[in-house]
Short mmCIF file of C-alpha atoms in Angstrom, two decimals:
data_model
loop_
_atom_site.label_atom_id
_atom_site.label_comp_id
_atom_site.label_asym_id
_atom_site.label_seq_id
_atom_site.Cartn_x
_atom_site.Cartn_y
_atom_site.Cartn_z
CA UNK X 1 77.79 -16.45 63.86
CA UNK X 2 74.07 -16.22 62.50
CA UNK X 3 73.29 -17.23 58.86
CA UNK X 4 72.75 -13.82 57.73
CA UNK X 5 76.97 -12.81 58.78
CA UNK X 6 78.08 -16.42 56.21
CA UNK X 7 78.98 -14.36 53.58
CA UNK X 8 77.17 -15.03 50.28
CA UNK X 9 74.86 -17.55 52.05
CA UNK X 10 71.70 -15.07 51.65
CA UNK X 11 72.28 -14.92 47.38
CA UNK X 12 72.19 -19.11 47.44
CA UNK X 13 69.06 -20.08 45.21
CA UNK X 14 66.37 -22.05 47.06
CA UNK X 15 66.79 -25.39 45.96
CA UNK X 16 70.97 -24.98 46.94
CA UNK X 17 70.12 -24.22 50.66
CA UNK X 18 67.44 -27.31 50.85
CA UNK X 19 70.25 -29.15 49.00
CA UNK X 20 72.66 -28.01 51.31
CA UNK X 21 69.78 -29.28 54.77
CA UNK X 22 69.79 -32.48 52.77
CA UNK X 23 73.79 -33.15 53.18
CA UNK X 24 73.68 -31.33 56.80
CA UNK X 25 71.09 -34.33 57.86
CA UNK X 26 72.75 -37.04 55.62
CA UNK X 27 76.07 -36.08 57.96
CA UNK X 28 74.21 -35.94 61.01
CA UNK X 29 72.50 -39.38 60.51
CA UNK X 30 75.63 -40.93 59.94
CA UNK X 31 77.54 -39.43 62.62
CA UNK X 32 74.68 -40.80 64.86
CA UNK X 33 74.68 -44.21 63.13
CA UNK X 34 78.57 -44.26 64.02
CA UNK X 35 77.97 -43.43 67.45
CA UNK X 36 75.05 -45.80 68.38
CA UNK X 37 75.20 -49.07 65.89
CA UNK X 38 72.76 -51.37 67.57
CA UNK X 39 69.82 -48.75 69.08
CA UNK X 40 66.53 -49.29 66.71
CA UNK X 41 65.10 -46.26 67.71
CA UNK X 42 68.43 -44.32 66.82
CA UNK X 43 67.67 -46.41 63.42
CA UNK X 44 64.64 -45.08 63.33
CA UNK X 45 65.59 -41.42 64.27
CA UNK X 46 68.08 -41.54 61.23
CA UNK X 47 65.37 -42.42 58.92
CA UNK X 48 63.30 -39.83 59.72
CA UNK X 49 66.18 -37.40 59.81
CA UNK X 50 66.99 -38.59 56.08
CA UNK X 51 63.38 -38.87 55.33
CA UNK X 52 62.86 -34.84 56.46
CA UNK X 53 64.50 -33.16 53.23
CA UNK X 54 62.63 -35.56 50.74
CA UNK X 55 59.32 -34.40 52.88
CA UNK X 56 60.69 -30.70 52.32
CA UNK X 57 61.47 -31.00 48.61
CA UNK X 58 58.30 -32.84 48.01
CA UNK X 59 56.03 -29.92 49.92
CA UNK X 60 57.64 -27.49 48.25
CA UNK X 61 57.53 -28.64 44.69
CA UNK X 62 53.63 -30.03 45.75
CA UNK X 63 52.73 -26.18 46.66
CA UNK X 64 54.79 -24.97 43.30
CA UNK X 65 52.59 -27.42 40.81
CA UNK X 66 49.61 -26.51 42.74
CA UNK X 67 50.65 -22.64 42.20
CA UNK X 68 51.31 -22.94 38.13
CA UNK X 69 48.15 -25.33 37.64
CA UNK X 70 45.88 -22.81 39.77
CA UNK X 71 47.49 -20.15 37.29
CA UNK X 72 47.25 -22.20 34.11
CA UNK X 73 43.74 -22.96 35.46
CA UNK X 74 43.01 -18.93 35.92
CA UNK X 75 44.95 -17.77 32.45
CA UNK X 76 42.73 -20.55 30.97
CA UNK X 77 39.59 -19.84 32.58
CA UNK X 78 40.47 -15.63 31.56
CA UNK X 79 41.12 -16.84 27.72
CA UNK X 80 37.84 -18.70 27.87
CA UNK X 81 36.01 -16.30 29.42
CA UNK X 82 37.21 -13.35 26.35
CA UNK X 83 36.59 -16.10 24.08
CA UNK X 84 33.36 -16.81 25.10
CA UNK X 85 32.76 -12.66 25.41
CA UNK X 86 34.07 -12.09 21.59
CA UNK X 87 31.98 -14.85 20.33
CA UNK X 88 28.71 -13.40 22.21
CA UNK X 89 29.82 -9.92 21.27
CA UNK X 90 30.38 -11.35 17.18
CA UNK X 91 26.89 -13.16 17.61
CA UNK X 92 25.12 -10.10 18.98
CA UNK X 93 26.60 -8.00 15.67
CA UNK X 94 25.99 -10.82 13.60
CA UNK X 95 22.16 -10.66 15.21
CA UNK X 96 21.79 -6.89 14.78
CA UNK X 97 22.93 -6.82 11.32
CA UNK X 98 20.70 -9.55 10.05
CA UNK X 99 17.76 -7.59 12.16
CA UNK X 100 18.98 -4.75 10.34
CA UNK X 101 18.82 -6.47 6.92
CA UNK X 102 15.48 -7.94 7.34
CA UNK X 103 14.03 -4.21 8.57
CA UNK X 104 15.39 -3.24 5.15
CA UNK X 105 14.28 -5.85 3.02
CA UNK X 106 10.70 -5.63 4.60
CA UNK X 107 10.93 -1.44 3.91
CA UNK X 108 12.03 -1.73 0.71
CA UNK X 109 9.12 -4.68 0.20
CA UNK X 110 6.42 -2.47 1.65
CA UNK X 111 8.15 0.55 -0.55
CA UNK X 112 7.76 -1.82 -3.85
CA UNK X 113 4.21 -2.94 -2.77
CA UNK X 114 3.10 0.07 -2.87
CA UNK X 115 4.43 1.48 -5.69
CA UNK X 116 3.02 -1.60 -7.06
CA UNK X 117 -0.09 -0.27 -5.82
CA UNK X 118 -0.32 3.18 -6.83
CA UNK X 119 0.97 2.13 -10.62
CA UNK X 120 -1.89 -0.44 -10.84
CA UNK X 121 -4.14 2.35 -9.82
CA UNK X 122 -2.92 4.52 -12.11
CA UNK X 123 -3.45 1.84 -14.46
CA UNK X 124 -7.11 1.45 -13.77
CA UNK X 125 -7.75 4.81 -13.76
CA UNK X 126 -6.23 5.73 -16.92
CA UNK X 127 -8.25 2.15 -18.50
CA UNK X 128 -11.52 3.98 -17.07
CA UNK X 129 -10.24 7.10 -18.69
CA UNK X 130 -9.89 5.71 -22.11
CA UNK X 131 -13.52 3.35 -22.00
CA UNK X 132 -15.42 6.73 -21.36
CA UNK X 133 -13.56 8.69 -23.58
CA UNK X 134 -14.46 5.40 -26.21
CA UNK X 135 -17.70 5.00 -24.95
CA UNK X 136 -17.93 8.80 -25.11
CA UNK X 137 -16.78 8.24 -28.94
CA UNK X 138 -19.03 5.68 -29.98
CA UNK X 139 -22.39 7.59 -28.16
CA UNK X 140 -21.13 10.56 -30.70
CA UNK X 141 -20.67 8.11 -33.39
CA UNK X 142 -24.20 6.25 -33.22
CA UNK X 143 -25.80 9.78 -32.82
CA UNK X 144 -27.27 10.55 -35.86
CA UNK X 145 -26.39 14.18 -36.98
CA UNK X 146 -29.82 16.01 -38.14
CA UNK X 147 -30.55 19.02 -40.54
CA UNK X 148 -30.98 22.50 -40.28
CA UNK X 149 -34.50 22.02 -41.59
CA UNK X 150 -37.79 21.01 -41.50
CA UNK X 151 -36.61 17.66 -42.67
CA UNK X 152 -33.99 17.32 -40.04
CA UNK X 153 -35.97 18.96 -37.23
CA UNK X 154 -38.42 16.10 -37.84
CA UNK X 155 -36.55 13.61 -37.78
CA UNK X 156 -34.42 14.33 -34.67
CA UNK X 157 -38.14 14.79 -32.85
CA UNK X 158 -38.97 11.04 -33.93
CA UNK X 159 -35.61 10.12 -32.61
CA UNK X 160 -36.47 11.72 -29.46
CA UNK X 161 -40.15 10.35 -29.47
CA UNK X 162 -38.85 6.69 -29.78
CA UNK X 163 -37.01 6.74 -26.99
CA UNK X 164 -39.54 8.26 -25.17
CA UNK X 165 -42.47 5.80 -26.40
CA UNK X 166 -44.51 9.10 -27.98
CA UNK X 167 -46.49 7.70 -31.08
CA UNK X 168 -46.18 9.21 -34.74
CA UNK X 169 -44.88 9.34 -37.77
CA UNK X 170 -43.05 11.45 -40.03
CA UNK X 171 -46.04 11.89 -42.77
CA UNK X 172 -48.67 12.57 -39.91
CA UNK X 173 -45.87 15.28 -38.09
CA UNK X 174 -45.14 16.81 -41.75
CA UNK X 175 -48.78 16.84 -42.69
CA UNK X 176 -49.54 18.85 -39.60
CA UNK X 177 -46.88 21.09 -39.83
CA UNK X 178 -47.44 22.61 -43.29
CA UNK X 179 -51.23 22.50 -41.96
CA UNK X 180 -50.47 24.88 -38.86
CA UNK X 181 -47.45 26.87 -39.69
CA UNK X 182 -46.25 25.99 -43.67
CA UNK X 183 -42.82 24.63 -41.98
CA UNK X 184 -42.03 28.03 -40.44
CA UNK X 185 -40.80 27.89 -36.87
CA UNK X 186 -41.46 31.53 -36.03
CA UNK X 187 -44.90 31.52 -36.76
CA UNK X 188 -47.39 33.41 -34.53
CA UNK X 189 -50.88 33.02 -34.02
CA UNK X 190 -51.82 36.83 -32.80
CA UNK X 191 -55.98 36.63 -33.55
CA UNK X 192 -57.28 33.32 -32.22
CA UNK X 193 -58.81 33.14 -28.71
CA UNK X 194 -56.07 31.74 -27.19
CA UNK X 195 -53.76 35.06 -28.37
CA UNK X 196 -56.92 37.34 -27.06
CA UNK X 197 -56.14 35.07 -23.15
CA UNK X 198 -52.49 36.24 -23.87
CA UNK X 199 -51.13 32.23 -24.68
CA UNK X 200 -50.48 32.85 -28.36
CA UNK X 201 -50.23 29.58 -30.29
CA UNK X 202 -46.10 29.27 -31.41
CA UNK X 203 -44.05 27.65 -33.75
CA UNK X 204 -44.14 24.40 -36.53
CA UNK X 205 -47.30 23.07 -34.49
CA UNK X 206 -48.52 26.27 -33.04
CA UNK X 207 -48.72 25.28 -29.04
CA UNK X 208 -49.84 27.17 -26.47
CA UNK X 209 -47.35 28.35 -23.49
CA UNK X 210 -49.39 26.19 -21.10
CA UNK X 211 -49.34 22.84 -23.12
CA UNK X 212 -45.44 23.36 -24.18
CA UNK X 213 -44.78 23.36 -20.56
CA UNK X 214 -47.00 20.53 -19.51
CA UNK X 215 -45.97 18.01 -22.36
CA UNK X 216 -42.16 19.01 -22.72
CA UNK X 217 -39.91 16.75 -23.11
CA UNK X 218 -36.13 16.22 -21.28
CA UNK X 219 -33.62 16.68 -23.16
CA UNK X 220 -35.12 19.57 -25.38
CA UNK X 221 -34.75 23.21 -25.26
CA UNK X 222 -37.61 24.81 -22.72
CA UNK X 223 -38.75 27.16 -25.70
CA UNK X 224 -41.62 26.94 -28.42
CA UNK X 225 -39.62 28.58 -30.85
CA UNK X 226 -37.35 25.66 -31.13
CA UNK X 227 -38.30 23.40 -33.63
CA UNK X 228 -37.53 20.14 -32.12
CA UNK X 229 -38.42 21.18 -28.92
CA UNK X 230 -41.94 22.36 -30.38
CA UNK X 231 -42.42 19.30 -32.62
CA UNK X 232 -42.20 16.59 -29.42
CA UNK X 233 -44.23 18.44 -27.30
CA UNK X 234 -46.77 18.66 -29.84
CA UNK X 235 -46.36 14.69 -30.77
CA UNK X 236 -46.66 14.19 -26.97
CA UNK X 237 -50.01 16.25 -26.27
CA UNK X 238 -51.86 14.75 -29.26
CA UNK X 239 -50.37 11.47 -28.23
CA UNK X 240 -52.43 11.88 -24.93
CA UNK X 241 -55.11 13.40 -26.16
CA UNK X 242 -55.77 11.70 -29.67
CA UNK X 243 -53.57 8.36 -29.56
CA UNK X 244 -50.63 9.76 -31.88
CA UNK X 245 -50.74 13.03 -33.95
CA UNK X 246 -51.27 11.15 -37.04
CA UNK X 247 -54.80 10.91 -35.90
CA UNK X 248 -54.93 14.73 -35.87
CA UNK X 249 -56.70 15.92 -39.47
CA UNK X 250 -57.86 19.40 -37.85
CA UNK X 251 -57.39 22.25 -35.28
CA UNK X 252 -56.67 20.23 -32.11
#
């Protein structure tokens, strides 16, 4: 009868059947021991017959430890190897978001910078603002505000003439003025020769077109009615021609 007819031999665990061989060859060995006493190699054949399920049982549970530390060794080297992912994956976030915090600490830097910038430029033009508007302010203050008269028309024309270096005075201007017009500023010389050539003499100091234009001054109206205007042109052409209109006593 085969093994596979012994009925219930196939559900016998493994380590029942090799403990069943072991008894099977313990038998046998003595049965052979029995039968042959004094024959050393029968000796011999018994020991390795005995030996034989000890070689078995030690193969087999050899191969088994091998198995589970070759698994242990696997499951271990799988944990280490997620491990080692996770912590490269929490390092590389870790990375990013510190990448990610410096970008934004170095925008919001550049963004302060410059608003640091454009306020402090704001600033300086709002100081240059206010020093012309003062300077502005104190060029109205330290100009001297003149008369509607003969008075103040001569002396705004000495203010002009001193900062112009033009010579006079305000007794030689006056004196010449009543001489030529009596203080009027619309006076008209319509007889002399200079009226017959068509250059009529004008104003406080009665000037020609031609001389008005070649002595005015800057900064004054371009017209021999004006007073000042008339009065430092006047001042200017006896300056050249006579050293300073105080000199001037006549007709000039």
């Amino acid at each position: 009868m085969s093994p596979s007819s012994t009925p219930g031999l196939s559900r016998l665990k493994k380590n029942h059947k090799l403990s069943l061989a072991g008894v099977a060859a313990v038998a046998a060995a003595a049965v052979s021991f029995s039968l042959v006493p004094s024959d050393a190699s029968a000796e011999a054949e018994v020991k390795e017959v005995a030996a034989a399920p000890a070689a078995a049982w030690s193969g087999y549970r050899t191969a088994e430890l091998q198995a589970g530390i070759a698994g242990q060794k696997s499951a271990f080297e799988l944990q280490a190897a997620t491990e080692a992912k996770a912590k490269a994956e929490a390092a590389a976030k870790v990375k990013a978001a510190a990448a990610a915090n410096a970008k934004a600490k170095a925008q919001a830097a550049a963004k302060a910078k410059a608003a640091a910038a454009a306020k402090a430029k704001a600033e300086a033009a709002a100081k240059e603002r206010a020093a012309a508007k003062a300077a502005a302010s104190r060029a109205a203050a330290r100009k001297p505000v003149f008369a509607n008269n003969l008075d103040g028309w001569i002396r705004e024309a000495l203010h002009i003439m001193k900062k112009h270096n033009i010579p006079g005075t305000y007794e030689g201007i006056h004196r010449n003025i009543m001489r030529e017009s009596s203080g009027n500023p619309n006076a008209i010389n319509n007889w002399d020769i200079n009226a017959r050539n068509g250059v009529p003499s004008i104003g406080l100091l009665q000037v020609i077109k031609p001389t008005f234009d070649a002595y005015h001054i800057p900064g004054t109206k371009k017209s021999q009615w004006d007073p000042v205007a008339n009065i430092v042109a006047a001042c200017n052409y006896a300056a050249d021609r006579y050293g300073s209109m105080d000199n001037v006593n006549s007709a000039y």
